[in-house]
Coordinates of C-alpha atoms in Angstrom, one line a residue:
X312 CA -0.3 0.2 0.4
X313 CA 2.7 1.8 0.6
X314 CA 4.4 1.5 -2.6
X315 CA 0.7 2.6 -4.4
X316 CA 0.9 5.2 -2.4
X317 CA 4.1 6.4 -2.8
X318 CA 3.5 5.9 -6.9
X319 CA 0.8 8.1 -7.1
X320 CA 2.1 11.1 -5.0
X321 CA 5.0 10.9 -8.2
X322 CA 2.0 10.3 -11.1
X323 CA -0.3 11.9 -10.4
X324 CA 0.6 15.8 -11.2
X325 CA 2.8 14.2 -14.2
X326 CA -0.5 12.6 -15.7
X327 CA -2.7 15.2 -14.6
X328 CA -0.5 17.5 -17.8
X329 CA -0.5 14.2 -19.6
X330 CA -2.7 14.8 -22.8
X331 CA -6.0 12.3 -23.6
X332 CA -4.2 11.0 -26.6
X333 CA -1.0 10.8 -24.6
X334 CA -3.5 8.8 -21.3
X335 CA -4.1 6.3 -24.0
X336 CA -1.0 5.8 -25.2
X337 CA 0.7 4.7 -21.5
X338 CA -2.0 2.4 -20.7
X339 CA -1.1 0.7 -24.2
X340 CA 1.8 1.3 -23.5
X341 CA 2.2 -0.7 -20.1
X342 CA -0.2 -3.3 -20.8
X343 CA 2.4 -5.1 -22.1
X344 CA 4.9 -4.7 -19.3
X345 CA 5.2 -7.6 -16.3
X346 CA 5.4 -6.7 -12.6
X347 CA 4.1 -5.4 -9.6
X348 CA 5.4 -1.6 -10.5
X349 CA 3.9 -2.1 -13.6
X350 CA 0.0 -3.3 -12.2
X351 CA 0.4 -0.2 -10.0
X352 CA 0.9 1.8 -12.6
X353 CA -1.8 0.5 -14.9
X354 CA -4.1 1.4 -12.6
X355 CA -3.1 4.4 -12.3
X356 CA -3.4 5.2 -15.7
X357 CA -7.2 3.5 -15.5
X358 CA -8.4 6.0 -13.1
X359 CA -7.8 9.1 -14.3
X360 CA -8.9 8.1 -17.0
X361 CA -11.8 7.5 -15.3
X362 CA -11.3 10.7 -14.5
X363 CA -10.6 12.2 -17.5
X364 CA -14.2 11.1 -19.0
X365 CA -16.5 11.8 -15.6
X366 CA -14.3 15.6 -15.6
X367 CA -15.4 15.7 -19.9
X368 CA -18.8 15.2 -19.1
X369 CA -19.3 16.9 -16.7
X370 CA -17.2 20.3 -17.6
X371 CA -18.5 19.2 -21.3
X372 CA -20.1 22.0 -22.3
X373 CA -17.6 24.8 -20.9
X374 CA -13.8 22.7 -22.9
X375 CA -13.4 24.2 -25.5
X376 CA -12.7 27.7 -23.4
X377 CA -9.8 26.9 -21.9
X378 CA -7.6 26.9 -25.2
X379 CA -8.1 29.8 -27.7
X380 CA -9.8 29.5 -30.0
X381 CA -7.8 28.2 -33.4
X382 CA -9.3 30.6 -35.4
X383 CA -7.9 33.3 -33.1
X384 CA -10.8 35.3 -33.0
X385 CA -11.5 36.3 -29.7
X386 CA -12.6 35.1 -27.0
X387 CA -13.8 34.2 -23.5
X388 CA -10.1 31.5 -22.4
X389 CA -10.0 30.3 -19.6
X390 CA -6.5 29.1 -18.5
X391 CA -5.9 25.3 -19.1
X392 CA -3.9 25.1 -15.9
X393 CA -7.0 26.3 -14.2
X394 CA -9.8 22.7 -15.1
X395 CA -7.7 20.1 -13.3
X396 CA -7.5 22.0 -10.7
X397 CA -11.6 23.5 -10.7
X398 CA -12.7 19.4 -11.7
X399 CA -10.2 18.1 -8.4
X400 CA -12.5 20.6 -5.7
X401 CA -15.4 20.9 -7.4
X402 CA -15.5 16.5 -7.3
X403 CA -14.1 16.4 -3.9
X404 CA -17.3 17.9 -3.2
X405 CA -19.5 15.6 -3.8
X406 CA -17.4 11.9 -4.3
X407 CA -20.4 10.0 -3.8
X408 CA -21.8 11.1 -6.9
X409 CA -19.6 10.3 -8.8
X410 CA -19.1 7.1 -9.7
X411 CA -23.0 7.6 -11.1
X412 CA -22.2 9.9 -14.0
X413 CA -20.7 5.1 -15.2
X414 CA -24.2 5.4 -16.3
X415 CA -26.5 6.7 -18.7
X416 CA -29.7 8.3 -18.9
X417 CA -31.2 11.6 -17.2
X418 CA -30.5 11.5 -13.7
X419 CA -26.2 11.9 -14.9
X420 CA -27.4 14.5 -16.8
X421 CA -29.3 15.7 -13.8
X422 CA -26.3 15.2 -11.7
X423 CA -23.4 16.5 -13.8
X424 CA -25.4 19.9 -13.4
X425 CA -25.2 19.4 -9.7
X426 CA -21.2 18.9 -9.8
X427 CA -21.3 21.9 -11.6
X428 CA -23.0 24.4 -9.4
X429 CA -20.3 23.3 -6.9
X430 CA -17.7 24.0 -9.0
X431 CA -19.2 27.7 -10.0
X432 CA -19.8 27.4 -5.9
X433 CA -15.4 26.5 -5.0
X434 CA -14.9 29.1 -8.2
X435 CA -16.3 31.8 -5.8
X436 CA -15.5 29.7 -2.4
X437 CA -11.8 29.2 -3.3
X438 CA -10.3 31.5 -6.7
X439 CA -7.2 31.0 -5.0
X440 CA -6.7 27.7 -5.5
X441 CA -8.6 27.0 -8.6
X442 CA -6.6 30.3 -10.8
X443 CA -3.9 30.9 -8.7
X444 CA -2.4 34.7 -8.9
X445 CA 0.0 33.6 -11.3
X446 CA -1.6 32.5 -14.3
X447 CA -3.0 35.4 -15.2
X448 CA -2.5 39.7 -14.7
X449 CA -4.9 40.8 -12.2
X450 CA -7.9 42.3 -13.9
X451 CA -8.0 39.7 -15.9
X452 CA -8.0 37.4 -13.6
X453 CA -10.3 38.7 -11.7
X454 CA -12.8 39.2 -14.7
X455 CA -12.4 35.5 -15.8
X456 CA -12.7 34.6 -11.9
X457 CA -16.8 36.3 -12.8
X458 CA -16.6 34.4 -16.2
X459 CA -16.2 31.6 -14.4
X460 CA -18.8 31.2 -12.6
X461 CA -21.3 32.2 -14.8
X462 CA -20.6 30.2 -17.4
X463 CA -21.0 27.2 -14.8
X464 CA -24.4 28.9 -13.1
X465 CA -25.6 28.4 -17.1
X466 CA -23.9 25.4 -17.7
X467 CA -27.0 23.3 -17.4
X468 CA -28.9 26.2 -20.0
X469 CA -25.7 25.9 -22.3
X470 CA -25.9 22.1 -22.3
X471 CA -29.7 21.5 -23.7
X472 CA -28.5 24.2 -25.7
X473 CA -25.0 22.8 -26.8
X474 CA -28.2 19.9 -28.5
X475 CA -29.8 22.6 -30.7
X476 CA -26.9 24.3 -32.1
X477 CA -26.9 22.1 -34.9
X478 CA -30.9 23.3 -36.2
X479 CA -30.9 26.9 -34.8
X480 CA -27.7 27.3 -37.4
X481 CA -29.0 26.5 -40.0
X482 CA -33.4 26.7 -40.4
X483 CA -35.3 26.9 -37.1
X484 CA -38.5 26.3 -37.2
X485 CA -40.9 29.0 -35.0
X486 CA -41.0 26.8 -31.4
X487 CA -36.8 26.0 -32.6
X488 CA -36.2 30.3 -33.0
X489 CA -38.7 30.0 -29.5
X490 CA -37.3 27.4 -27.7
X491 CA -33.0 29.6 -28.5
X492 CA -34.8 32.8 -26.8
X493 CA -36.8 31.2 -24.0
X494 CA -32.5 29.3 -22.6
X495 CA -31.4 33.7 -23.8
X496 CA -34.1 35.1 -20.9
X497 CA -33.8 32.4 -19.0
X498 CA -29.3 33.5 -19.2
X499 CA -30.6 37.4 -18.1
X500 CA -32.3 35.9 -15.4
X501 CA -29.7 34.1 -13.7
X502 CA -26.6 35.9 -13.9
X503 CA -26.3 39.5 -15.2
X504 CA -25.1 40.0 -18.9
X505 CA -26.4 36.1 -18.9
X506 CA -27.4 35.3 -22.3
X507 CA -23.9 37.1 -22.8
X508 CA -22.4 34.5 -21.1
X509 CA -24.2 31.1 -22.5
X510 CA -23.7 32.1 -25.7
X511 CA -20.3 32.3 -25.8
X512 CA -20.8 29.6 -24.7
X513 CA -22.0 28.6 -28.1
X514 CA -19.4 30.2 -29.4
X515 CA -16.8 28.7 -28.6
X516 CA -18.2 25.1 -29.8
X517 CA -18.1 26.7 -33.9
X518 CA -15.7 25.5 -35.8
X519 CA -16.5 28.7 -38.2
X520 CA -17.1 31.8 -36.0
X521 CA -18.6 33.4 -38.2
X522 CA -21.9 31.3 -37.4
X523 CA -22.4 32.9 -34.2
X524 CA -24.1 35.8 -36.5
X525 CA -26.8 32.7 -37.1
X526 CA -27.9 31.8 -33.8
X527 CA -27.8 36.4 -32.8
X528 CA -30.0 37.0 -35.4
X529 CA -32.3 34.2 -34.1
X530 CA -32.5 35.3 -31.1
X531 CA -32.6 39.2 -30.8
X532 CA -35.0 38.9 -33.7
X533 CA -33.1 40.7 -36.2
X534 CA -32.2 39.3 -38.7
X535 CA -31.0 42.1 -42.3
X536 CA -31.4 45.0 -38.9
X537 CA -27.7 45.6 -37.9
X538 CA -28.7 48.8 -36.3
X539 CA -30.9 46.9 -34.1
X540 CA -27.7 44.0 -32.9
X541 CA -25.3 46.9 -33.6
X542 CA -27.6 48.8 -30.0
X543 CA -27.2 45.4 -27.9
X544 CA -25.1 43.5 -26.0
X545 CA -24.3 41.3 -28.2
X546 CA -22.9 43.6 -31.3
X547 CA -19.5 42.5 -29.0
X548 CA -19.4 39.4 -31.2
X549 CA -19.5 41.7 -34.2
X550 CA -16.8 43.6 -33.4
X551 CA -14.6 40.9 -32.9
X552 CA -15.5 39.5 -36.4
X553 CA -14.6 42.3 -38.2
X554 CA -11.4 42.6 -36.2
X555 CA -10.3 38.9 -37.3
X556 CA -11.1 40.2 -40.8
X557 CA -9.0 43.6 -40.1
X558 CA -6.5 41.6 -39.7
X559 CA -5.7 39.2 -41.2
X560 CA -6.6 42.2 -44.1
X561 CA -3.7 43.1 -42.6
X562 CA -1.6 39.8 -42.7
X563 CA -2.6 39.6 -46.6
X564 CA -1.0 43.5 -47.5
X565 CA 2.1 42.2 -46.3
X566 CA 2.7 38.8 -47.7
X567 CA 6.8 38.7 -49.5
X568 CA 6.7 36.1 -52.8
X569 CA 9.4 34.1 -52.1
X570 CA 9.6 34.7 -48.6
X571 CA 6.6 34.1 -47.3
X572 CA 4.8 30.7 -47.2
X573 CA 1.5 31.2 -50.1
X574 CA -0.5 29.0 -47.5
X575 CA -1.3 30.9 -44.5
X576 CA -3.0 33.9 -46.8
X577 CA -5.0 31.3 -48.8
X578 CA -6.3 30.8 -45.2
X579 CA -6.8 34.1 -44.5
X580 CA -8.2 35.2 -48.7
X581 CA -11.1 32.6 -47.7
X582 CA -12.0 33.0 -44.3
X583 CA -12.6 36.8 -44.7
X584 CA -14.8 36.5 -47.5
X585 CA -16.8 34.0 -46.0
X586 CA -17.5 36.2 -42.7
X587 CA -17.5 38.9 -45.3
X588 CA -20.1 36.9 -47.1
X589 CA -21.7 36.6 -43.7
X590 CA -21.8 39.5 -42.6
X591 CA -23.4 41.0 -45.5
X592 CA -26.1 38.2 -45.9
X593 CA -26.7 37.8 -42.3
X594 CA -27.0 41.5 -41.4
X595 CA -27.6 43.5 -44.8
X596 CA -24.8 45.9 -44.3
X597 CA -25.1 49.7 -43.9
X598 CA -23.0 51.5 -46.5
X599 CA -22.3 54.1 -43.6
X600 CA -22.2 52.3 -40.7
X601 CA -19.1 51.7 -39.2
X602 CA -19.8 47.6 -39.3
X603 CA -20.7 48.6 -43.3
X604 CA -17.3 50.7 -43.3
X605 CA -14.6 48.3 -41.8
X606 CA -15.9 45.8 -44.2
X607 CA -16.1 47.8 -47.9
X608 CA -12.5 48.5 -46.3
X609 CA -11.9 45.6 -46.3
X610 CA -13.1 43.8 -49.1
X611 CA -11.1 46.6 -51.3
X612 CA -8.0 46.3 -49.6
X613 CA -8.2 42.4 -50.0
X614 CA -9.6 43.1 -54.0
X615 CA -6.2 44.9 -55.0
X616 CA -3.4 42.8 -52.6
X617 CA -6.0 39.7 -54.8
X618 CA -5.3 41.8 -57.8
X619 CA -1.5 42.4 -58.1
X620 CA -0.8 39.1 -57.3
X621 CA -2.6 37.4 -60.1
X622 CA -0.8 40.3 -62.4
X623 CA 2.7 38.9 -60.1
X624 CA 1.9 35.5 -60.5
X625 CA 2.1 36.1 -64.6
X626 CA 5.4 37.2 -64.4
X627 CA 7.1 34.8 -62.3
X628 CA 6.5 32.1 -64.5
X629 CA 7.9 33.9 -67.2
X630 CA 11.2 33.9 -64.3
X631 CA 10.0 29.8 -64.2
X632 CA 9.7 29.6 -67.3
X633 CA 12.3 31.9 -69.1
X634 CA 12.1 32.3 -72.9
X635 CA 15.7 32.7 -74.7
X636 CA 17.0 34.3 -78.0
X637 CA 17.1 32.2 -81.1
X638 CA 17.7 32.9 -84.9
X639 CA 15.9 32.0 -87.8
X640 CA 16.4 32.7 -91.7
X641 CA 17.2 35.9 -92.4
X642 CA 19.0 37.2 -89.4
X643 CA 15.9 37.3 -87.2
X644 CA 15.1 36.0 -84.0
X645 CA 12.1 34.7 -81.8
X646 CA 11.8 33.8 -78.6
X647 CA 11.8 30.4 -78.2
X648 CA 11.6 28.8 -74.8
X649 CA 15.4 28.6 -73.1
X650 CA 15.5 24.3 -72.2
X651 CA 18.6 25.2 -70.7
X652 CA 17.1 26.6 -67.9
X653 CA 16.9 25.6 -64.4
X654 CA 13.9 23.7 -63.7
X655 CA 13.7 23.8 -59.2
X656 CA 15.7 26.6 -57.7
X657 CA 13.4 29.3 -56.6
X658 CA 12.3 31.0 -59.1
X659 CA 10.1 27.6 -59.4
X660 CA 8.9 27.5 -56.1
X661 CA 8.1 31.0 -56.1
X662 CA 6.1 30.9 -59.1
X663 CA 4.8 28.2 -57.7
X664 CA 3.3 29.3 -54.3
X665 CA 1.4 32.0 -56.1
X666 CA -0.5 29.6 -59.3
X667 CA -1.3 27.7 -55.8
X668 CA -3.0 30.8 -54.9
X669 CA -4.6 31.9 -58.1
X670 CA -6.0 28.3 -58.7
X671 CA -7.2 28.6 -54.4
X672 CA -9.1 32.0 -54.8
X673 CA -11.7 31.4 -56.8
X674 CA -14.3 30.8 -55.2
X675 CA -12.9 34.2 -52.4
X676 CA -12.3 36.1 -55.6
X677 CA -16.0 36.6 -56.8
X678 CA -16.9 37.9 -53.4
X679 CA -13.9 40.1 -53.5
X680 CA -14.9 41.2 -56.8
X681 CA -11.5 39.7 -58.7
X682 CA -13.2 36.9 -60.2
X683 CA -12.5 38.2 -64.1
X684 CA -9.3 39.7 -63.0
X685 CA -8.1 35.7 -62.6
X686 CA -10.3 34.0 -65.8
X687 CA -7.7 36.0 -67.6
X688 CA -4.6 34.9 -66.2
X689 CA -6.1 32.0 -66.0
X690 CA -6.2 32.3 -69.8
X691 CA -2.7 33.8 -70.5
X692 CA -1.6 31.4 -68.6
X693 CA -2.6 28.4 -70.0
X694 CA -2.0 29.3 -73.3
X695 CA 1.4 30.0 -72.4
X696 CA 2.0 27.2 -70.0
X697 CA 0.6 25.0 -73.4
X698 CA 2.5 26.9 -76.1
X699 CA 5.8 26.7 -74.6
X700 CA 5.2 23.1 -73.8
X701 CA 3.8 22.1 -77.2
X702 CA 6.9 23.7 -78.5
X703 CA 9.5 21.4 -76.3
X704 CA 8.1 18.8 -77.2
X705 CA 9.3 19.3 -80.4
X706 CA 12.5 20.5 -79.6
X707 CA 13.1 17.2 -77.9
X708 CA 11.4 15.3 -80.7
X709 CA 13.7 16.9 -83.2
X710 CA 16.6 15.6 -81.5
X711 CA 17.6 19.3 -81.2
X712 CA 19.3 19.2 -77.5
X713 CA 22.4 18.0 -76.4
X714 CA 20.4 17.8 -72.5
X715 CA 17.0 16.6 -73.6
X716 CA 15.9 15.1 -69.9
X717 CA 16.3 18.2 -68.7
X718 CA 13.9 20.4 -71.4
X719 CA 11.6 17.9 -70.1
X720 CA 11.5 18.1 -66.5
X721 CA 10.6 21.6 -67.5
X722 CA 8.3 20.8 -69.1
X723 CA 6.6 19.5 -66.6
X724 CA 7.0 22.1 -64.7
X725 CA 4.8 23.1 -66.7
X726 CA 2.7 20.7 -66.2
X727 CA 2.5 21.0 -62.4
X728 CA 1.5 25.0 -62.7
X729 CA -1.6 24.2 -65.3
X730 CA -3.0 21.7 -62.7
X731 CA -2.1 24.4 -59.6
X732 CA -4.5 26.7 -61.8
X733 CA -7.2 24.3 -62.8
X734 CA -6.5 23.2 -66.2
X735 CA -6.4 20.1 -66.0
X736 CA -7.0 19.2 -69.5
X737 CA -4.6 20.7 -70.6
X738 CA -1.9 19.6 -67.4
X739 CA -3.0 16.0 -68.6
X740 CA -2.8 16.6 -72.7
X741 CA 1.4 17.8 -71.6
X742 CA 1.4 15.2 -70.0
X743 CA 0.5 12.4 -72.4
X744 CA 3.3 13.6 -75.8
X745 CA 6.1 14.4 -71.8
X746 CA 4.9 10.4 -72.1
X747 CA 6.0 9.3 -75.8
X748 CA 8.2 12.0 -75.4
X749 CA 10.2 9.1 -73.1
X750 CA 8.8 6.0 -74.6
X751 CA 11.4 4.4 -76.5
X752 CA 11.9 4.2 -80.3
X753 CA 11.5 0.9 -82.1
X754 CA 14.7 0.0 -83.4
X755 CA 15.0 2.0 -87.0
X756 CA 15.9 -1.1 -89.1
X757 CA 13.8 -3.7 -87.2
X758 CA 11.4 -1.4 -87.9
X759 CA 12.6 -1.8 -92.6
X760 CA 12.2 -5.9 -91.5
X761 CA 9.0 -6.0 -91.0
X762 CA 8.0 -3.8 -93.0

């Protein structure tokens, strides 16, 4: 027993900090070990997994609030270290109820809600034990403790609301909208700013932050009425979305081709297009309102930046697949593919990045009013790349090159570029011609003998 207690004392703090995935890996590893200590550790791991399951059931509605939103939109976030402290103290107040959480049924939910009320009391009675001063600055900690206690007071309403969340996000009928508004009203009667608090809980469960607009307009009855929502206590959610758009506009504007990765730009443009389209559809923004002006400025800024990047993509393709002057009859010259150019390197990588953008923003470009420019660039590049490939393969087939392999690699690059801008058919044509050019030729003498 003394040895088990020693193992518990050493391992419990370590296991507390382990992610769920790590716990499962440890369980699997220990199950294959032999010896008494391995069995004791296995028991400890099993107990921790069971405890995590109970914690997830009880505090499930607010668990996403213990980590930042993946889209970086501002939300109510509690320090991750608060969660195990809160659960340990709250569960200790109702130890006899914990095994009953392992059963299914409505009684289990009532027990979970009861433990949450105990957790709210713990936050108010033992704030230093739940949220040490070292975790946050004083003002942030004070505000966070109040939000945490309020969230626990409202968690029973949020738990019911989360089961209807998908319905509210789609096309709720009158009864379903009434259910949402009743939840909001009940929240306001339980806690000051309860409507805001319960919506924060729902917001933390939305992967797409912009979907909160659908909940807001249904909850406030303000569908299509920007002026009403902007004057309500729920306006902060829209402010955060606008702030998220502005931050992404700045990142897109700061992008430097060839120096910065393109994926974040593609993600930012796509995110802004969804948010701005939803803002317009849900709130019918007025051009002269603060939200309307901010949205318009964001649209214009991204549109200008996209158009500039689209134009730059043409120049980068020219740099990646350069042309060179060749002499023709009569002392004249023309430009033809420089088939001695390198088929990889920074110029090719930079072009590939921007062409990935050209293909990826097909949908968002329409939101920003530059889809016609994008289509024009795609058409120009498709013709240019197809012509480049045709001339290069012609030179290979004519036996005019010292290094035909390099030329064919350049043609493969051209085919890759066509794929990136969604010109799949043109790319397949180019690749078929490359395959034909690399296919071993039948021996001419053998061919004549067969004839």
